[in-house]
Coordinates of C-alpha atoms in Angstrom, one line a residue:
Chain I
M1 CA 35.3 25.3 43.1
L2 CA 38.7 26.8 44.8
S3 CA 36.8 28.9 46.8
L4 CA 35.4 26.4 49.0
P5 CA 38.5 24.7 50.2
L6 CA 39.6 28.5 50.8
L7 CA 36.6 29.3 53.2
L8 CA 36.8 25.8 55.0
G9 CA 40.3 26.5 55.6
F10 CA 40.1 29.9 56.6
W11 CA 37.1 28.8 58.9
Q12 CA 39.2 25.8 60.3
V13 CA 41.6 28.1 60.8
L14 CA 39.9 31.0 62.8
A15 CA 37.7 28.4 65.0
M16 CA 40.7 27.0 65.9
L17 CA 42.4 30.4 67.3
A18 CA 39.2 31.4 68.6
A19 CA 38.7 28.0 70.3
H20 CA 35.6 28.7 71.7
R21 CA 32.7 25.8 72.0
L22 CA 30.0 28.6 69.9
F23 CA 32.1 28.8 67.1
P24 CA 33.0 25.1 66.2
T25 CA 35.7 24.3 63.5
P26 CA 34.2 22.7 59.8
I27 CA 35.6 19.3 61.1
A28 CA 33.6 19.2 64.6
V29 CA 30.3 20.3 62.1
A30 CA 31.4 17.7 59.9
E31 CA 31.6 15.0 62.6
A32 CA 28.2 16.3 64.2
M33 CA 26.5 16.0 60.6
A34 CA 27.6 12.3 61.0
T35 CA 26.8 11.6 64.5
L36 CA 23.5 13.4 64.1
A37 CA 22.5 11.6 61.0
L38 CA 23.6 8.1 62.0
E39 CA 22.4 8.3 65.5
G40 CA 19.8 11.6 65.9
R41 CA 17.3 12.9 63.6
L42 CA 19.2 14.8 60.7
L43 CA 17.9 12.4 58.1
E44 CA 14.2 12.3 59.5
D45 CA 14.3 15.9 59.9
L46 CA 15.4 16.7 56.1
G47 CA 13.1 14.4 54.6
K48 CA 9.9 16.6 56.6
T49 CA 11.5 19.8 55.3
L50 CA 12.3 18.5 51.7
A51 CA 8.4 16.7 51.5
R52 CA 6.4 20.1 53.0
A53 CA 8.8 21.7 50.7
L54 CA 7.9 19.7 47.3
A55 CA 4.4 19.5 48.2
G56 CA 4.2 23.5 48.8
F57 CA 6.7 24.1 45.3
G58 CA 4.3 21.6 43.4
L59 CA 1.2 22.9 44.5
A60 CA 2.3 26.3 44.0
M61 CA 3.6 26.0 40.7
A62 CA 0.6 23.6 39.3
L63 CA -1.6 26.7 40.7
G64 CA 0.7 29.5 39.4
I65 CA 1.1 28.0 36.2
A66 CA -2.7 27.9 35.6
L67 CA -3.5 30.9 36.8
G68 CA -0.7 32.9 35.0
L69 CA -1.5 31.1 32.0
A70 CA -5.0 32.3 32.5
L71 CA -4.1 35.8 33.5
G72 CA -1.8 36.2 30.6
R73 CA -4.0 34.7 28.1
Q74 CA -7.4 36.8 29.6
A75 CA -7.0 40.4 29.6
W76 CA -10.4 41.0 31.9
L77 CA -9.1 38.5 34.4
D78 CA -5.6 40.3 34.7
R79 CA -7.7 43.8 35.6
L80 CA -10.1 41.6 37.9
F81 CA -7.1 40.3 39.8
S82 CA -4.1 42.6 39.6
A83 CA -4.6 44.4 42.6
W84 CA -4.8 41.0 44.6
L85 CA -1.6 40.0 43.0
V86 CA 0.1 43.1 44.0
V87 CA -1.7 42.4 47.6
G88 CA -0.5 38.8 47.5
L89 CA 3.5 39.6 46.5
N90 CA 3.7 41.9 48.9
L91 CA 2.1 40.2 52.3
P92 CA 4.4 39.3 54.6
A93 CA 4.4 35.4 55.1
I94 CA 4.6 35.4 58.6
I95 CA 1.4 36.8 58.9
V96 CA -0.1 34.3 56.7
A97 CA 1.3 31.4 58.3
I98 CA 0.4 32.9 62.0
V99 CA -3.2 33.2 60.8
L100 CA -3.5 29.9 59.5
F101 CA -1.5 28.3 62.4
I102 CA -4.6 29.9 64.3
W103 CA -7.3 28.8 62.1
L104 CA -6.2 25.5 61.2
G105 CA -4.1 24.4 64.5
L106 CA -0.5 23.5 64.1
T107 CA -0.9 21.2 60.9
E108 CA 0.7 20.1 57.6
T109 CA -1.9 21.7 56.0
A110 CA -1.9 24.9 57.4
L111 CA 2.0 25.1 57.1
I112 CA 1.9 23.5 53.3
A113 CA -0.9 26.0 52.8
A114 CA 0.9 29.2 53.9
V115 CA 3.7 28.4 51.8
V116 CA 1.6 27.8 48.9
I117 CA -0.3 31.3 49.3
N118 CA 3.0 32.8 49.5
K119 CA 4.5 31.2 46.7
V120 CA 1.6 31.3 44.1
P121 CA 1.6 35.0 43.3
L122 CA 5.3 35.1 42.2
V123 CA 5.0 32.0 40.1
I124 CA 1.6 33.9 38.6
V125 CA 3.2 37.2 38.0
T126 CA 5.8 35.3 36.2
I127 CA 4.4 33.0 34.4
R128 CA 1.7 35.7 32.8
E129 CA 5.1 37.9 31.6
G130 CA 5.8 34.5 29.7
V131 CA 2.4 34.5 28.3
R132 CA 2.3 37.9 27.3
S133 CA 6.3 37.8 25.3
F134 CA 4.5 35.0 23.2
S135 CA 5.5 35.6 19.8
A136 CA 2.4 36.7 17.5
D137 CA 4.6 35.5 14.4
Y138 CA 4.5 31.4 16.3
D139 CA 0.7 31.6 16.5
E140 CA 0.1 33.0 12.8
L141 CA 2.5 29.7 11.8
A142 CA 0.4 27.3 14.3
R143 CA -2.4 29.1 12.3
A144 CA -1.0 28.2 8.9
L145 CA -0.2 24.9 10.1
R146 CA -3.7 24.5 11.6
L147 CA -2.3 23.0 14.6
D148 CA -4.6 21.7 17.1
W149 CA -4.4 22.8 20.4
W150 CA -2.4 20.0 21.9
T151 CA 0.5 20.4 19.3
R152 CA 0.2 24.3 20.0
L153 CA 1.2 24.0 23.6
R154 CA 3.7 21.4 23.2
R155 CA 5.3 22.7 20.0
I156 CA 4.6 26.5 20.1
H157 CA 3.6 27.6 23.4
W158 CA 5.5 25.3 26.3
P159 CA 9.4 26.1 25.0
Q160 CA 8.2 29.8 25.1
L161 CA 7.2 29.2 28.4
L162 CA 9.7 26.7 29.6
P163 CA 12.4 29.6 30.7
F164 CA 10.1 31.4 32.7
M165 CA 8.7 28.1 34.4
L166 CA 12.1 27.8 35.1
A167 CA 12.9 31.1 36.7
A168 CA 10.3 30.6 38.7
A169 CA 10.8 27.5 39.9
R170 CA 14.3 28.5 40.7
T171 CA 13.1 31.8 42.8
G172 CA 9.9 29.8 43.5
L173 CA 12.2 27.2 45.3
S174 CA 15.1 29.4 46.9
L175 CA 12.0 31.5 48.6
I176 CA 10.4 28.2 49.6
W177 CA 13.3 26.8 51.1
K178 CA 13.8 29.6 53.6
I179 CA 9.7 30.0 54.5
V180 CA 9.3 26.5 55.5
L181 CA 11.9 26.7 57.7
V182 CA 10.8 29.6 59.3
F183 CA 7.4 28.1 59.6
E184 CA 8.5 25.0 60.9
V185 CA 10.0 27.3 64.0
L186 CA 6.8 28.6 64.0
G187 CA 4.9 25.6 64.4
S188 CA 5.7 21.7 64.0
D189 CA 6.8 18.6 64.9
G190 CA 9.6 17.9 63.3
G191 CA 11.6 18.8 60.2
V192 CA 15.3 21.1 59.6
G193 CA 13.9 24.5 61.3
Y194 CA 11.9 22.9 64.0
R195 CA 15.4 21.3 65.2
V196 CA 17.0 24.0 64.8
S197 CA 14.7 26.0 67.0
V198 CA 15.5 23.4 70.0
F199 CA 19.1 23.2 69.2
F200 CA 19.1 27.3 69.9
Q201 CA 17.6 26.7 73.4
F202 CA 20.7 25.3 74.0
F203 CA 23.5 27.3 72.3
D204 CA 24.1 24.0 70.6
V205 CA 26.6 26.0 67.5
T206 CA 27.5 22.7 66.1
A207 CA 24.5 21.0 65.9
I208 CA 23.0 24.2 64.4
L209 CA 25.7 24.5 61.6
A210 CA 25.7 20.8 61.0
Y211 CA 21.6 21.1 60.2
T212 CA 22.3 23.9 58.1
T213 CA 25.2 22.6 56.2
S214 CA 23.4 19.8 55.5
F215 CA 20.4 21.7 54.5
I216 CA 22.6 23.7 52.2
L217 CA 23.9 20.1 50.6
V218 CA 20.0 19.3 49.7
V219 CA 19.6 22.6 48.1
L220 CA 22.8 22.4 46.4
A221 CA 22.0 19.0 44.8
F222 CA 18.6 20.2 43.7
E223 CA 20.2 23.1 41.8
Y224 CA 23.2 21.1 40.0
G225 CA 21.2 17.4 39.9
I226 CA 17.6 18.6 39.0
L227 CA 17.4 22.2 37.6
R228 CA 20.7 22.6 35.8
V229 CA 20.2 19.4 34.0
L230 CA 16.7 19.9 33.3
E231 CA 18.1 23.4 31.7
R232 CA 20.7 21.9 29.6
R233 CA 18.3 19.9 28.0
A234 CA 15.7 22.2 27.5
F235 CA 17.9 24.9 25.7
A236 CA 20.4 22.8 24.1
W237 CA 19.0 24.4 20.5
R238 CA 20.5 28.0 22.3
R239 CA 23.8 26.4 22.6
A240 CA 23.8 24.9 18.9
Chain K
M1 CA -4.3 17.8 -7.8
A2 CA -4.3 21.7 -8.4
P3 CA -7.1 23.7 -7.1
G4 CA -8.8 26.6 -8.4
L5 CA -9.7 29.9 -6.2
S6 CA -12.4 31.6 -6.4
I7 CA -12.3 35.1 -4.3
A8 CA -15.2 37.4 -3.9
I9 CA -14.4 39.6 -0.6
A10 CA -17.7 42.1 0.1
E11 CA -15.3 43.9 2.4
K12 CA -12.0 43.6 4.5
R13 CA -10.8 46.4 7.2
F14 CA -8.6 46.5 9.9
G15 CA -10.4 48.5 12.5
S16 CA -11.9 51.7 11.8
A17 CA -9.2 52.3 8.5
P18 CA -10.6 52.4 5.1
P19 CA -11.3 49.0 3.8
L20 CA -8.5 47.3 2.6
F21 CA -10.8 45.5 0.0
S22 CA -14.5 46.2 -1.3
D23 CA -16.1 44.0 -3.5
F24 CA -13.0 42.3 -4.6
R25 CA -12.9 39.6 -6.9
L26 CA -10.7 37.6 -8.5
E27 CA -10.7 34.0 -10.1
V28 CA -7.7 31.7 -10.2
A29 CA -7.5 28.5 -12.8
P30 CA -6.2 25.2 -11.3
G31 CA -2.6 24.7 -11.7
S32 CA -2.1 28.5 -12.0
I33 CA 0.9 30.0 -11.4
L34 CA -0.1 33.3 -10.2
A35 CA 2.1 36.6 -9.3
L36 CA 0.6 39.3 -7.3
L37 CA 2.3 42.7 -7.6
G38 CA 1.9 46.1 -6.2
P39 CA 3.0 49.0 -3.7
S40 CA 3.8 48.1 0.1
G41 CA 0.5 48.2 2.2
I42 CA -2.0 47.9 -1.0
G43 CA -3.1 44.4 1.1
K44 CA -1.3 41.6 -1.0
S45 CA -0.4 39.8 2.2
S46 CA -3.5 40.4 3.5
L47 CA -5.2 38.8 0.9
L48 CA -2.5 36.0 0.9
R49 CA -3.6 35.4 4.4
L50 CA -7.1 35.1 3.7
L51 CA -6.4 32.7 1.3
A52 CA -4.8 30.4 3.9
G53 CA -7.5 31.0 6.5
I54 CA -5.0 32.4 8.6
D55 CA -7.3 35.7 8.9
R56 CA -10.7 34.8 8.9
D57 CA -12.2 38.3 9.7
F58 CA -13.6 39.6 6.6
S59 CA -17.0 39.3 5.0
G60 CA -17.7 37.7 1.8
T61 CA -16.4 34.1 0.2
I62 CA -13.2 32.8 -0.4
A63 CA -13.4 28.9 -2.1
I64 CA -10.5 26.6 -2.7
D65 CA -12.1 24.3 -5.4
G66 CA -15.8 25.4 -4.0
V67 CA -14.4 24.6 -0.3
A68 CA -14.2 27.5 2.2
A69 CA -10.9 28.3 2.3
D70 CA -10.4 27.8 6.2
R71 CA -12.1 23.9 5.5
A72 CA -10.3 23.4 2.4
P73 CA -7.2 21.0 2.5
M74 CA -4.4 23.2 4.0
P75 CA -2.3 25.1 1.7
G76 CA 1.6 25.2 2.0
F77 CA 2.4 28.6 3.0
V78 CA 5.9 30.6 2.8
F79 CA 6.3 33.7 5.3
Q80 CA 8.6 36.3 4.1
D81 CA 11.1 35.1 7.1
A82 CA 11.6 31.5 7.5
R83 CA 10.0 31.3 10.4
L84 CA 11.2 28.1 11.9
L85 CA 10.8 27.1 15.4
P86 CA 14.2 27.2 16.7
W87 CA 14.0 25.0 19.3
L88 CA 13.3 22.3 16.7
S89 CA 15.3 20.7 14.4
A90 CA 15.1 21.2 10.6
R91 CA 13.5 17.9 10.3
D92 CA 10.8 18.3 13.0
N93 CA 10.1 21.9 11.6
V94 CA 9.0 20.2 8.2
L95 CA 7.2 17.2 10.3
L96 CA 5.1 20.2 12.2
A97 CA 3.3 20.5 9.0
A98 CA 2.7 17.2 8.5
P99 CA 3.5 14.2 11.8
A100 CA 2.1 11.5 9.7
L101 CA 4.9 12.0 7.2
G102 CA 7.6 10.1 9.1
A103 CA 11.0 10.9 9.2
P104 CA 12.2 9.2 6.3
A105 CA 9.7 11.4 3.7
A106 CA 11.2 14.3 5.4
K107 CA 14.6 13.8 5.0
A108 CA 13.8 13.0 1.4
L109 CA 12.1 16.9 1.4
L110 CA 15.1 18.1 3.1
D111 CA 17.1 16.3 0.3
Q112 CA 14.7 17.7 -2.4
V113 CA 15.8 21.1 -1.1
G114 CA 19.5 20.7 -1.2
L115 CA 19.4 20.2 2.4
G116 CA 20.8 16.8 3.2
G117 CA 22.3 15.5 6.0
R118 CA 21.3 18.8 7.9
G119 CA 17.9 17.5 9.0
P120 CA 18.9 17.1 13.0
D121 CA 20.6 20.6 12.6
F122 CA 19.0 23.1 14.7
P123 CA 17.6 26.7 12.7
A124 CA 20.3 28.7 14.3
Q125 CA 23.1 26.2 12.5
L126 CA 22.3 26.7 9.0
S127 CA 22.5 30.3 7.4
G128 CA 20.0 32.3 6.1
G129 CA 19.5 30.5 2.3
M130 CA 18.9 27.1 4.4
Q131 CA 16.6 28.3 6.6
R132 CA 14.5 29.6 3.7
R133 CA 15.0 26.4 1.8
A134 CA 14.1 24.5 5.1
A135 CA 10.9 26.5 5.3
L136 CA 10.2 25.8 1.7
A137 CA 10.5 22.4 2.5
R138 CA 7.9 22.8 5.2
A139 CA 5.5 24.3 2.9
L140 CA 5.4 21.2 0.8
A141 CA 5.7 18.8 3.7
A142 CA 1.6 18.1 3.3
N143 CA 1.9 17.6 -0.4
P144 CA -0.2 20.6 -0.7
G145 CA -2.3 21.6 -4.3
L146 CA -2.0 25.2 -3.6
L147 CA 1.0 27.0 -2.4
L148 CA 1.0 30.3 -1.2
L149 CA 4.4 32.4 -0.7
D150 CA 4.7 35.8 0.7
E151 CA 7.6 37.5 -0.7
P152 CA 9.9 34.2 -0.1
F153 CA 13.0 36.0 -1.4
V154 CA 12.8 39.2 0.3
S155 CA 16.2 40.4 1.6
L156 CA 17.6 37.6 0.0
D157 CA 21.1 38.6 -1.7
A158 CA 20.6 38.7 -5.8
A159 CA 22.3 35.4 -5.9
L160 CA 20.7 33.5 -3.2
A161 CA 17.4 35.0 -4.5
A162 CA 18.2 33.7 -8.0
E163 CA 19.2 30.2 -6.5
M164 CA 15.9 30.2 -4.6
R165 CA 14.0 30.7 -7.6
A166 CA 15.2 28.3 -9.8
L167 CA 14.8 25.9 -7.1
L168 CA 11.3 27.2 -6.6
A169 CA 10.7 26.4 -10.5
R170 CA 12.0 23.0 -10.1
L171 CA 9.7 21.9 -7.2
I172 CA 7.0 23.6 -9.3
A173 CA 7.7 21.3 -12.3
A174 CA 7.8 18.5 -10.2
N175 CA 4.7 18.8 -7.7
Q176 CA 2.4 20.5 -10.4
P177 CA 0.8 22.7 -7.4
S178 CA -1.6 25.8 -8.1
M179 CA 0.4 28.8 -6.7
V180 CA -0.1 32.4 -5.4
L181 CA 3.2 34.4 -5.0
V182 CA 3.0 37.8 -3.1
T183 CA 6.1 39.9 -4.6
H184 CA 7.2 43.5 -5.0
D185 CA 10.1 42.0 -7.6
A186 CA 8.9 42.1 -11.2
E187 CA 11.7 39.4 -11.7
D188 CA 10.1 37.0 -9.4
A189 CA 6.9 37.1 -11.6
A190 CA 8.6 37.1 -14.9
R191 CA 10.6 33.9 -13.8
L192 CA 8.0 32.2 -12.2
A193 CA 4.4 33.0 -12.7
D194 CA 2.1 32.3 -15.7
R195 CA -0.5 35.1 -14.7
A196 CA 0.6 38.6 -13.0
V197 CA -1.8 40.3 -11.3
V198 CA -1.2 43.8 -10.2
L199 CA -3.4 45.8 -7.4
A200 CA -3.7 49.5 -6.7
G201 CA -5.6 52.1 -4.5
R202 CA -7.3 51.6 -1.3
P203 CA -9.6 49.8 -1.4
A204 CA -7.1 47.6 -3.6
A205 CA -8.5 47.1 -6.7
I206 CA -7.0 45.2 -10.3
F207 CA -5.2 47.4 -12.3
A208 CA -3.6 44.8 -14.3
D209 CA -4.1 41.3 -15.1
L210 CA -0.8 40.0 -17.5
A211 CA -1.1 36.3 -19.1
L212 CA 2.4 35.7 -19.5
S213 CA 1.9 32.7 -22.3
V214 CA 5.3 31.8 -22.7
P215 CA 5.5 28.6 -20.6
Q216 CA 7.8 29.0 -17.6
A217 CA 10.3 26.2 -19.0
E218 CA 10.4 27.6 -22.2
R219 CA 11.5 31.0 -21.9
D220 CA 14.7 32.6 -22.4
E221 CA 16.5 35.1 -20.8
A222 CA 15.1 38.1 -23.6
Q223 CA 11.6 37.0 -22.8
V224 CA 12.1 37.4 -19.2
A225 CA 13.7 40.4 -19.6
E226 CA 10.8 41.5 -21.6
Y227 CA 8.0 40.3 -19.1
R228 CA 10.0 41.9 -16.8
R229 CA 9.8 45.2 -17.9
R230 CA 6.1 45.3 -18.6
L231 CA 5.6 44.5 -15.3
D232 CA 8.1 46.8 -13.9
A233 CA 6.0 49.7 -15.8
L234 CA 2.5 47.8 -14.7
A235 CA 3.7 48.1 -11.2
K236 CA 4.4 51.6 -10.8
G237 CA 0.4 51.8 -11.2
P238 CA -2.0 54.2 -12.4
A239 CA -0.1 57.3 -13.4

C-alpha cells in the first residue's frame, strides 16, 4: 500500500518540475475529477461504461458457462467446435466490433454483442478445463449416495467449478473493461471511451487522466469489493 | 431390518479384458457380516460397487431382499479413502447422505463415532483417523440395513486400525446391519466377520467359504488368532 503514496508523490514532484499543461499534477487531476463529477458528465459516462461492461460480462459468462459445461461433458461437441474455439480466441476484437457496427449500426446492441463475442471463447475454454478436472472419485461418491442432479450440481460440481468461474470472471472483466472502452471510441454516444476520445481532440490530458483514474477506481472497487470478497467466502474451507 | 443378498452375475468385464466374473453366485443371509478376501485385482472392490449400484454395467442380477441392487434402499458405503468433500463441514458431509436427518441427528451420529464437537470443522481440520470416522458416520446416516465397506482400515497405522475395528464392532452391535467387508487383512475378518469368502482366479470364483461360528462378541484373542491363521492360509489361494 506504501507504493501508491510514493507514486503520487513522485508524480507530483515530476509534474511540478515539468510545469507543462500536458503533464498535470495528481492534485490537478483530482480537482478535475471532482469538477467533472459535479459539473460534467463523469458519473453519467462511468455509469454507461459500467452498464455496457456488466451486460457484456453477464451475457458472456452465462453463455460461456453453458457452452463450457456442454463441451467439457460431451467429447463429440468438443471435437466439433474446438477449431471454432481457436478461431474465436484469436479473432481480433476490433474486427468483430467494426463488422457488427456496420451490420447493426452504432447501437448498444452492436457494442454489447461485440463484447460478448470477444469474451465468450475465453470463458468456454476456462469452464471446459474446469469440467475436465472434475474428480471421478467424487462422481463415484455421488452415485454411492444416490444424489439427485440438483444436489450433485450444488454440492459436488459447483464447488469444483467455482475456482474456474472466478478465474474466468477475473480475466473476463479485465478484458471487457479494455474492449468496452475501445468500442466506445469506435462508435457510441457516451461512456468513458467516447469522452476520452473527445478530450483527445483537445489534448486535454488532465481530463483524460481524471477519467482514467475514475475508471481505475471503479475497476479496483470491483476487484476488492466484490471478487475478492466472493473468493474469500467461497474458499473459506481452503484456509481452514 | 438387515437384508439378505442374492448375487448371480452372468458376466462382468472391463473393456476387452478377460471377464472379472463369469457365472458367479453368492448368497448372503440377512444380518450376516461377510468378509471378502483375496489377492489385489481379483474383483473384490468391483463386486462391492456392483452391490452398491455404483456400477450397473454387468449382466445378471444382484438382489437385496429380492429387489434389484440399484432400486433397493441405499446401502451405507465406506470407501478405501475417507472421501469427504473438502468444502463441506464434517456435519454437512454426514448430511449429504441423508439431508432429512437434520443437524441434531447428524451431531448425534458424529458423537457416536467420537467426533462430538467437530461437526463444524472442515475435513482438512481433522486428522486422518477422524476423517475415516466421519466417513463411517456418513455411511450410517441413512440408517442403512446394509453396510458395504471397501478396505476401510487400509493405510491406517496398527493402533488406529485397531481403534477403528473396535468402533465398527460397537456400531455393528448397535445397528445390527448386514455387512460386506472387503479386506486384504485376515485380522479384520477374524475380528469382525461371521463368514469369510476367499476369491481366487480369473474369472473370480469362490475358493473358500468359511463360517466363523464363534459370535463376534464372544471371541477371545486366542480365537481371533486361530481364525486369522486359518484365513491367512486360505488367502494365499490355490497352490
